[in-house]
Tab-separated table of C-alpha atoms in Angstrom:
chain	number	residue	atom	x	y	z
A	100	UNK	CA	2.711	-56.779	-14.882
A	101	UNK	CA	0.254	-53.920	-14.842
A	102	UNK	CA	1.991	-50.534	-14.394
A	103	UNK	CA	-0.432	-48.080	-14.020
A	104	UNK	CA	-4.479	-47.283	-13.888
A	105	UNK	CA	-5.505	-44.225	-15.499
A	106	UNK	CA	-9.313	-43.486	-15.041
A	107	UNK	CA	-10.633	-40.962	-17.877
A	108	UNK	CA	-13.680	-39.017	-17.044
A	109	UNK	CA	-15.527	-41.696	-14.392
A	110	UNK	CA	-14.659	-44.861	-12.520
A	111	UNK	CA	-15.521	-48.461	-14.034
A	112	UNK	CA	-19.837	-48.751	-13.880
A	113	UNK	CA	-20.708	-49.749	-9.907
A	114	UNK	CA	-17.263	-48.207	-8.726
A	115	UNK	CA	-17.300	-44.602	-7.047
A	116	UNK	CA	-14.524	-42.680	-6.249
A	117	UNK	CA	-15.267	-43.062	-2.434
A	118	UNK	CA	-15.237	-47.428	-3.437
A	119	UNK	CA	-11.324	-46.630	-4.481
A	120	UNK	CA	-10.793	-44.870	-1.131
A	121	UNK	CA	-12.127	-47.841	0.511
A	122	UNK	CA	-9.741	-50.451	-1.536
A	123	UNK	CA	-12.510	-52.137	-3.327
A	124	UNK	CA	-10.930	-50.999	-6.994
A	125	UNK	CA	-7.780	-52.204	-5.817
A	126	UNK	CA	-8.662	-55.443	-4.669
A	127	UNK	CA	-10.938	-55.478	-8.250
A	128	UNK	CA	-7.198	-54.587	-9.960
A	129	UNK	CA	-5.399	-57.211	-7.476
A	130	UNK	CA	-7.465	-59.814	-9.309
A	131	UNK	CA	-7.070	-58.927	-12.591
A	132	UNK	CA	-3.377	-58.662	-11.689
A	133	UNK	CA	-3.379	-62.236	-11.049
A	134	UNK	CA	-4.626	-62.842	-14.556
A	135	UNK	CA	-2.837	-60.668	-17.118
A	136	UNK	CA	0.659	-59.659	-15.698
A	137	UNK	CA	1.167	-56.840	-18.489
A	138	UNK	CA	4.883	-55.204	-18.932
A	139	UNK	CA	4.992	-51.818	-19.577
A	140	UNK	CA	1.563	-50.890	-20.417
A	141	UNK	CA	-0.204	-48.064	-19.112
A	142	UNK	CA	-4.009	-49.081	-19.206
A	143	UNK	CA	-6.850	-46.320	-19.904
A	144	UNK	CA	-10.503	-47.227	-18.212
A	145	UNK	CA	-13.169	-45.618	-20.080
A	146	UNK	CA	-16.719	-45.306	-18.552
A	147	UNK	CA	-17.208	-49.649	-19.115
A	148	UNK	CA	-18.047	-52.070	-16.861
A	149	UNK	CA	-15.188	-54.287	-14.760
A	150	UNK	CA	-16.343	-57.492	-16.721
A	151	UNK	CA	-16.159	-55.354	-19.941
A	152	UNK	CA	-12.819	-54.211	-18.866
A	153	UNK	CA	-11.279	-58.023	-18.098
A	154	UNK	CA	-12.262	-59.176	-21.440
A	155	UNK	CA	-11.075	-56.567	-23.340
A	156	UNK	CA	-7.450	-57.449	-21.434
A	157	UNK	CA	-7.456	-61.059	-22.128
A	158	UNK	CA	-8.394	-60.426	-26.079
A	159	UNK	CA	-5.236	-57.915	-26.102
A	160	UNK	CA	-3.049	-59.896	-24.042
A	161	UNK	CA	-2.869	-63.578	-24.759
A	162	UNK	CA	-1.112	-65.219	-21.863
A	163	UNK	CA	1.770	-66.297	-23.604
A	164	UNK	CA	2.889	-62.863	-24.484
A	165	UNK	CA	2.761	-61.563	-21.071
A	166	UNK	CA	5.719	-60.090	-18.729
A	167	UNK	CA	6.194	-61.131	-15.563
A	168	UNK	CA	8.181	-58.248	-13.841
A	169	UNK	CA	6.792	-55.139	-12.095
A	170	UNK	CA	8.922	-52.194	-10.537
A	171	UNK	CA	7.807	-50.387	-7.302
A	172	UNK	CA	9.149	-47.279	-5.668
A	173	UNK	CA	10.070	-47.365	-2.244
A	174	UNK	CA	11.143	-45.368	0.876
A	175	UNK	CA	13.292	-46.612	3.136
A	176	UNK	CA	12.806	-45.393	6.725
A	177	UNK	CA	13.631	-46.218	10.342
A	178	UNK	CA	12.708	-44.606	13.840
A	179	UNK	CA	15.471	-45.084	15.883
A	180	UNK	CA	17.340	-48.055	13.568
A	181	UNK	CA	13.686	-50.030	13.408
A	182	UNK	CA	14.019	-49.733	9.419
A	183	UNK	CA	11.769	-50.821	7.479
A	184	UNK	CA	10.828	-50.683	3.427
A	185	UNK	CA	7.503	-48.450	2.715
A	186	UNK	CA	5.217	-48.329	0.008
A	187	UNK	CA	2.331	-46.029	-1.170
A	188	UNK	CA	-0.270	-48.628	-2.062
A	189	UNK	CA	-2.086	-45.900	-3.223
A	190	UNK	CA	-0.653	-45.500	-6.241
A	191	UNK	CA	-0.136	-49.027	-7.336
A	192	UNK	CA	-1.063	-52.164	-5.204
A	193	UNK	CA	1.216	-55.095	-3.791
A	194	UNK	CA	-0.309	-58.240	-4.850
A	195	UNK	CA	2.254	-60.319	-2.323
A	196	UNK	CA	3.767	-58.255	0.415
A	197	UNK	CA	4.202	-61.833	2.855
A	198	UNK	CA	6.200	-62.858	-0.043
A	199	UNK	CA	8.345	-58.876	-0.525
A	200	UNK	CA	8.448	-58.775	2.865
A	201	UNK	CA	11.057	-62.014	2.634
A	202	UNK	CA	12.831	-60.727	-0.239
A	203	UNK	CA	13.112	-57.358	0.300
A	204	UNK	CA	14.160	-57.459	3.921
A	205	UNK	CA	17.680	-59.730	3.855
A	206	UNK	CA	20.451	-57.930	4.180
A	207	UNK	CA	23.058	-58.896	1.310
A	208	UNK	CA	20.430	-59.832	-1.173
A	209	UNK	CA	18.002	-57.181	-0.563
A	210	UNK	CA	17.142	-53.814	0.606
A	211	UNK	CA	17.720	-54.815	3.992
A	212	UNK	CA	15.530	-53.752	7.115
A	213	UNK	CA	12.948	-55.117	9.258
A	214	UNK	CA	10.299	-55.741	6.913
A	215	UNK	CA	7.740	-54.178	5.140
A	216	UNK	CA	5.548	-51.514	5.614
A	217	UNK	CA	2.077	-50.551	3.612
A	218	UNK	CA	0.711	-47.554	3.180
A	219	UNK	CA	-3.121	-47.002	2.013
A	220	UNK	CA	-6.477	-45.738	2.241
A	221	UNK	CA	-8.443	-46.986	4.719
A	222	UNK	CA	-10.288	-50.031	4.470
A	223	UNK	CA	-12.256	-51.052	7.249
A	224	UNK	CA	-13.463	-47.710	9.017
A	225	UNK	CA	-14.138	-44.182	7.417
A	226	UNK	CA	-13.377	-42.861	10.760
A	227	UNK	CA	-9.741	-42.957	9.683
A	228	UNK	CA	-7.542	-40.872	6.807
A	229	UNK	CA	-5.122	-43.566	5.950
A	230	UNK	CA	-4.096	-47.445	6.997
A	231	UNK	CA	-0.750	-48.858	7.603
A	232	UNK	CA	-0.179	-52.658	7.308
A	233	UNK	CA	2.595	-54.158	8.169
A	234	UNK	CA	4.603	-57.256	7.715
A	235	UNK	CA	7.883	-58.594	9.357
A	236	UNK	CA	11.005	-59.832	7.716
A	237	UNK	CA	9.136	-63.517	8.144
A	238	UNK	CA	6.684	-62.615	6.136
A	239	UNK	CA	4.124	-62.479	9.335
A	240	UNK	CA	1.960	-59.519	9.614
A	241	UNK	CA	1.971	-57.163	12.746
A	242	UNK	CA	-0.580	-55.845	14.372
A	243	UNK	CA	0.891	-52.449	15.062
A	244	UNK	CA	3.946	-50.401	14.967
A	245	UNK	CA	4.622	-47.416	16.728
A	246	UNK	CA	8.207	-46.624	14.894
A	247	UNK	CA	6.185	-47.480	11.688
A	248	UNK	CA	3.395	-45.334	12.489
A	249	UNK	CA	5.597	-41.876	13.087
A	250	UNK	CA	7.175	-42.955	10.180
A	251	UNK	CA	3.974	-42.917	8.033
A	252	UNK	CA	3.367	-39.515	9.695
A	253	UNK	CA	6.577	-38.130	8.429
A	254	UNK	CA	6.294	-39.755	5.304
A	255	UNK	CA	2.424	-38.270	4.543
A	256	UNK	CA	3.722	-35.131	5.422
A	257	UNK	CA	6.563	-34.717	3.580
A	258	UNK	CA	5.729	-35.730	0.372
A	259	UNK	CA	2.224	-33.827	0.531
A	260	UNK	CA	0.102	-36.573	0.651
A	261	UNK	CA	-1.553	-34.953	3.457
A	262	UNK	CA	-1.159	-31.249	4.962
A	263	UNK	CA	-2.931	-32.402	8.145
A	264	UNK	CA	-1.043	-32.601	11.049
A	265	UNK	CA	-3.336	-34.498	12.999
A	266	UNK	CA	-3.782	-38.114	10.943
A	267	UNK	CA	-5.926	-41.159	12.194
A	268	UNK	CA	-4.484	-44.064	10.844
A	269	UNK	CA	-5.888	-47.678	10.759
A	270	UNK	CA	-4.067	-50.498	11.871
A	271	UNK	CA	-4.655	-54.028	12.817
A	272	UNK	CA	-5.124	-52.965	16.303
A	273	UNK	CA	-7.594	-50.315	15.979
A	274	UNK	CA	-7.433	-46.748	14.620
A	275	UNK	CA	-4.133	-44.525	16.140
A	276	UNK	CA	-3.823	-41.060	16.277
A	277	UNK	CA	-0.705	-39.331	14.473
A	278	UNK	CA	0.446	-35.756	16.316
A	279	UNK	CA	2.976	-34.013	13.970
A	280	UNK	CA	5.522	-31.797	15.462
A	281	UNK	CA	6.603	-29.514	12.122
A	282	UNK	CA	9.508	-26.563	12.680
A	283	UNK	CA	9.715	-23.734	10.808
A	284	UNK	CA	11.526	-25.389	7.925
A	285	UNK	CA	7.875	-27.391	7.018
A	286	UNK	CA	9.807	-30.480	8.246
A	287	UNK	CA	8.562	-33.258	10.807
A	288	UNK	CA	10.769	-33.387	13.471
A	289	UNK	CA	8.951	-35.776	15.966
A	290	UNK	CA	5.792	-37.218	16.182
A	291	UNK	CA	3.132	-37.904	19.061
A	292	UNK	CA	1.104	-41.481	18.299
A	293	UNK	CA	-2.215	-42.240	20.534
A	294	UNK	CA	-1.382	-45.804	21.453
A	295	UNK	CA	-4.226	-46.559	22.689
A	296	UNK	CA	-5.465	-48.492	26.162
A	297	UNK	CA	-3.141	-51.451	27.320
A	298	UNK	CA	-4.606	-54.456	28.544
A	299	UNK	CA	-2.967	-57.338	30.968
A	300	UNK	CA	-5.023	-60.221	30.252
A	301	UNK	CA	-5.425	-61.786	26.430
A	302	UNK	CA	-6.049	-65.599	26.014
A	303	UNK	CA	-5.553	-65.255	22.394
A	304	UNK	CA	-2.135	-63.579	23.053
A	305	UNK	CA	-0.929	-64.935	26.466
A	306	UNK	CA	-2.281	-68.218	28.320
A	307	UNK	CA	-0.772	-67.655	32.363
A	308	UNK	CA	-1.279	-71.639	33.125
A	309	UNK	CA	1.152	-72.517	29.814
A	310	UNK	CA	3.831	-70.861	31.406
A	311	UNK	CA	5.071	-74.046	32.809
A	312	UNK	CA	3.845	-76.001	29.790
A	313	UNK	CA	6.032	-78.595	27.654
A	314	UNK	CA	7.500	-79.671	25.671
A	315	UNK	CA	8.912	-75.741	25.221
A	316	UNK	CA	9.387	-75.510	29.017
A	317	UNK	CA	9.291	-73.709	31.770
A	318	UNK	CA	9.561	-69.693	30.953
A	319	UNK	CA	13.478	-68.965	31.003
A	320	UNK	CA	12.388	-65.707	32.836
A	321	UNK	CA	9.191	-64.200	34.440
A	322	UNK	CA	8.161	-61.515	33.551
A	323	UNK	CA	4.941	-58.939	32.910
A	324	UNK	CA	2.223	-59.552	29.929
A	325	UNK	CA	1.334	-56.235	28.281
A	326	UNK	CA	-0.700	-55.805	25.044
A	327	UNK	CA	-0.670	-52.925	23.105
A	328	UNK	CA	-2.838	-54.565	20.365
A	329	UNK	CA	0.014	-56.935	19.886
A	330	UNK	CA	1.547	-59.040	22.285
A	331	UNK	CA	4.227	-58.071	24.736
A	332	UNK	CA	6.697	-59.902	27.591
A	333	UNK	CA	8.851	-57.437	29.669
A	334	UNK	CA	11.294	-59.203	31.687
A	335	UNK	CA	13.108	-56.852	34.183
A	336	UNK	CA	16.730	-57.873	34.693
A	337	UNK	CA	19.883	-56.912	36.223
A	338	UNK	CA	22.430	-56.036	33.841
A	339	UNK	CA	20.521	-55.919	29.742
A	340	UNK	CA	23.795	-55.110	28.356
A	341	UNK	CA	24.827	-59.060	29.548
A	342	UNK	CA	21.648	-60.707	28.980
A	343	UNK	CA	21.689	-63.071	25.931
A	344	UNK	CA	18.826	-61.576	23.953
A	345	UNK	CA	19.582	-63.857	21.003
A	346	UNK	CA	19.051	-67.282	22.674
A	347	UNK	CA	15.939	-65.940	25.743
A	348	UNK	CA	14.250	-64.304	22.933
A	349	UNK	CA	14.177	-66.789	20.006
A	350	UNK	CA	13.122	-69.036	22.987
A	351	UNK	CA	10.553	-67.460	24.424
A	352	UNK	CA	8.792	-66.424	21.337
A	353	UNK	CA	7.967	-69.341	20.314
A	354	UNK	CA	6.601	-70.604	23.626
A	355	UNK	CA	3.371	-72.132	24.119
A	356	UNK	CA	2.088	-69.691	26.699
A	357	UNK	CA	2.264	-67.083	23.372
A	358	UNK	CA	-0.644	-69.242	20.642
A	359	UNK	CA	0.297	-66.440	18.148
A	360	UNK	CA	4.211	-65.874	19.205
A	361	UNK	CA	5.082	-62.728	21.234
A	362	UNK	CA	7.700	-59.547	21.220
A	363	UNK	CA	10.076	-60.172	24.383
A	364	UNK	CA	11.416	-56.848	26.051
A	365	UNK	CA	14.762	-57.009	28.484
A	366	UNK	CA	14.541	-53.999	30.282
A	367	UNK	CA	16.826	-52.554	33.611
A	368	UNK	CA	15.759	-49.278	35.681
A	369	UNK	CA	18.373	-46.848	35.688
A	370	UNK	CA	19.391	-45.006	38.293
A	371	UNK	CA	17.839	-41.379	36.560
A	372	UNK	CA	14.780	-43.231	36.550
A	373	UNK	CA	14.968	-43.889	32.781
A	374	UNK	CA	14.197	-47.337	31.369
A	375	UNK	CA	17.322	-48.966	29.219
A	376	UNK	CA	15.865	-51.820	26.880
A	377	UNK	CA	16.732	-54.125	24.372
A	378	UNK	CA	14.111	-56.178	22.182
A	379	UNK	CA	13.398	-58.980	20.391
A	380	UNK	CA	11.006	-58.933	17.849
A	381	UNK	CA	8.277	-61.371	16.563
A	382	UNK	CA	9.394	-61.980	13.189
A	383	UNK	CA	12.289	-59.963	12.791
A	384	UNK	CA	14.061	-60.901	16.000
A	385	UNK	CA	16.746	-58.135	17.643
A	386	UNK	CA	15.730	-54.850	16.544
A	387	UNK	CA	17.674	-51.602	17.045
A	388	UNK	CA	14.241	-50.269	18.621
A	389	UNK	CA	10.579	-51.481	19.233
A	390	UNK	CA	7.614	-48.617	19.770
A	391	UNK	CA	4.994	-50.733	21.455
A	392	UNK	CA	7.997	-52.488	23.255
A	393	UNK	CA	8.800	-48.979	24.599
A	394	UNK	CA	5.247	-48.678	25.242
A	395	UNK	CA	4.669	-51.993	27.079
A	396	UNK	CA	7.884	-51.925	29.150
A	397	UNK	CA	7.064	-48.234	30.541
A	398	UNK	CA	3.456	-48.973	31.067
A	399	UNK	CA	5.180	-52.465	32.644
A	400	UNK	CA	7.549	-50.270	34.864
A	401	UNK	CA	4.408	-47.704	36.394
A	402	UNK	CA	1.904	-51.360	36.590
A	403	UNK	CA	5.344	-52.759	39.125
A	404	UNK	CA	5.464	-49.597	40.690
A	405	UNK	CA	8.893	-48.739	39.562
A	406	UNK	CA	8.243	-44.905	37.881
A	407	UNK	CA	5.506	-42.211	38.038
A	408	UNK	CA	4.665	-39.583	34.508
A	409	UNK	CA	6.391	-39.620	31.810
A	410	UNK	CA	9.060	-42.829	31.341
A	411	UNK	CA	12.530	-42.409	28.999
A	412	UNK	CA	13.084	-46.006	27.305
A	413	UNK	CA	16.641	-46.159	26.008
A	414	UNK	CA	16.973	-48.583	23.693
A	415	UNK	CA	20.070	-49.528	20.940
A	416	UNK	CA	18.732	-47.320	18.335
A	417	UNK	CA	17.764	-43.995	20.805
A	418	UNK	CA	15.171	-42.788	23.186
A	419	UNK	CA	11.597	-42.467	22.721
A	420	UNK	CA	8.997	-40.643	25.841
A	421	UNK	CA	6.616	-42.732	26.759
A	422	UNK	CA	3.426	-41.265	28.733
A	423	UNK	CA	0.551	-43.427	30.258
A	424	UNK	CA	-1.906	-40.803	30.829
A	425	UNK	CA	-4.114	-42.282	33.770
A	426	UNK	CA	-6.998	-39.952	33.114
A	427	UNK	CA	-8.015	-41.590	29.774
A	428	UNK	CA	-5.825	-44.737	29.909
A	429	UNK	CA	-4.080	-44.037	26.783
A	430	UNK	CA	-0.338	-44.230	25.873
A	431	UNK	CA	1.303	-41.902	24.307
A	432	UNK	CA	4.504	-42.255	22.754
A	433	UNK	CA	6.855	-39.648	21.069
A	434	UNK	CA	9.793	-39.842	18.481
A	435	UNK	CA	11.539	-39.202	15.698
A	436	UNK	CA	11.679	-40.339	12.349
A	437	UNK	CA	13.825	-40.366	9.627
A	438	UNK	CA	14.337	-40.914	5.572
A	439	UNK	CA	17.085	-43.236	4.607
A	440	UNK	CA	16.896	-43.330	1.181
A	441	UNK	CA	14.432	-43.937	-1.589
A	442	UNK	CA	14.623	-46.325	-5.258
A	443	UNK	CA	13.030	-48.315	-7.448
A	444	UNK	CA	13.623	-52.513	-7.177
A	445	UNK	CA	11.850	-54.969	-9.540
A	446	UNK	CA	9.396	-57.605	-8.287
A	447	UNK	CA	8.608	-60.935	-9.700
A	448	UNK	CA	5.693	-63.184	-9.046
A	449	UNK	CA	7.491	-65.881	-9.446
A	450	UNK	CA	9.094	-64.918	-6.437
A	451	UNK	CA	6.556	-65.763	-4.176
């Protein structure tokens, strides 16, 4: 499969630099990727045109001497044990990340984590520096991540991608604002993300009247809807460390009141006033920790009356602080994140 992309002197005719910022050379690469899977070839663009280009491949490469296997680098990461696999799409492109996402994610025949996290130039805005896409161990795509998105911010960072410190990212659910917290060391030891405004009512995501709906049932539990771009259930119970999170949450997921599935939170107030939480996941299922989950269960927990300021969620994997600031309506949310460890694994169309 096609390697690498080395551009000498100018970009392909009717392709400017700022057109590769925006993904459009990628997506022109994505297709040709679909077409001539080359093994270890390095390709060299002079200044010709994209059709120009294509031909010249398929006169070098006759189909039935093409490879089939590419190799990727990857990062693995996690923010509080929500792990998942990252790649800079800006250096080479994922042609089926549904399909890696699957692979990549099982534990004993995989990398193992939560899914699988993409990391590019913006596509949609150029009000933002980079986008983050994101796709479960399902193969479903997420809206938005918080772990994922301090993640990204440590990740950027790090590797000197980026020496801002400040990063708007895109997402599925709108741009979000990355606030690096660097010590003396040049290292990122937590990070601030703008979560944006969270809203109550969503038909798309929640439909009230279906709560009693067959032939799923009547909710198991009642709880509060909260969107923070993607969809969120907090039910408030008891005792979370004996509530079967397993069975409740495969369960409700899936119900009709949710059209596109939703992220169930368990949560219990503490008597410090902290919030201790366990998640399920669309997608991925129980999760060691869930940013927007943190998000929507504090913001849940101030909405009920139940805490004022700034709201500690304890979940399996750690703590994250969680502040609805009333005087703009955002949520902001603040952890750390960390580097597990970083290889190279081989990927196969025909694995899709």
């Amino acid at each position: 499969m096609l390697q690498s992309v080395t551009f000498l002197r100018h970009p392909p005719t009717g392709c400017s630099i700022d057109d590769m910022k925006k993904g459009l050379l990628q997506r022109q690469i994505l297709t040709i990727r679909k077409f001539f899977k080359i093994k270890n070839k390095k390709i060299c663009l002079p200044h010709v045109s994209f059709s120009a280009f294509v031909l010249s491949l398929s006169a070098v490469y006759p189909h039935n001497s093409i490879g089939m296997n590419d190799i990727f680098h990857f990062t693995k990461m996690h923010g509080l044990g929500n792990d998942y696999i990252y790649l800079n799409t800006m250096d080479k492109p994922m042609l089926h990340p549904e399909a890696a996402a699957r692979t990549w994610s099982k534990p004993h025949t995989g990398i193992g984590s939560d899914g699988l996290v993409l990391i590019g130039w913006p596509l949609k805005t150029k009000d933002a520096d980079f986008s983050m896409r994101i796709f479960n161990a399902d193969g479903s795509e997420a809206m938005m991540c918080g772990n994922a998105a301090r993640c990204i911010g440590k990740f950027l960072y790090e590797k000197e991608i980026t020496r801002l410190t400040n990063i708007r990212l895109e997402t599925l659910a709108g741009i979000r604002t990355l606030q690096l917290h660097v010590n003396q060391a040049d290292e990122v030891e937590s990070v601030t993300v703008d979560m944006g405004v969270p809203t109550f009512s969503n038909h798309i995501q929640y439909i009230p009247e279906n709560d009693n709906a067959t032939p799923n049932g009547i909710l198991p539990l009642k709880g509060t809807f909260v969107s923070m771009g993607n969809p969120h259930y907090v039910v408030f119970v008891d005792n979370v460390a004996d509530t079967d999170v397993a069975t409740l949450g495969r369960q409700m997921e899936h119900h009709r009141a949710f059209p596109e599935r939703c992220n169930i939170e368990f949560a219990q107030l503490m008597p410090d006033g902290s919030i201790r939480m366990r998640v399920w996941e669309r997608g991925s299922g129980i999760t060691m920790a869930c940013g927007t989950g943190a998000c929507a269960t504090a913001v849940a927990t101030q909405k009920l009356g139940l805490t004022r300021g700034k709201t500690i969620v304890v979940m399996d994997g750690g703590r994250l602080t969680v502040e609805w600031n009333h005087t703009d309506n955002h949520v902001y949310m603040t952890g750390e994140a960390a580097i597990v460890f970083e290889g190279d694994i081989e990927w196969n169309d025909d694995q899709t």
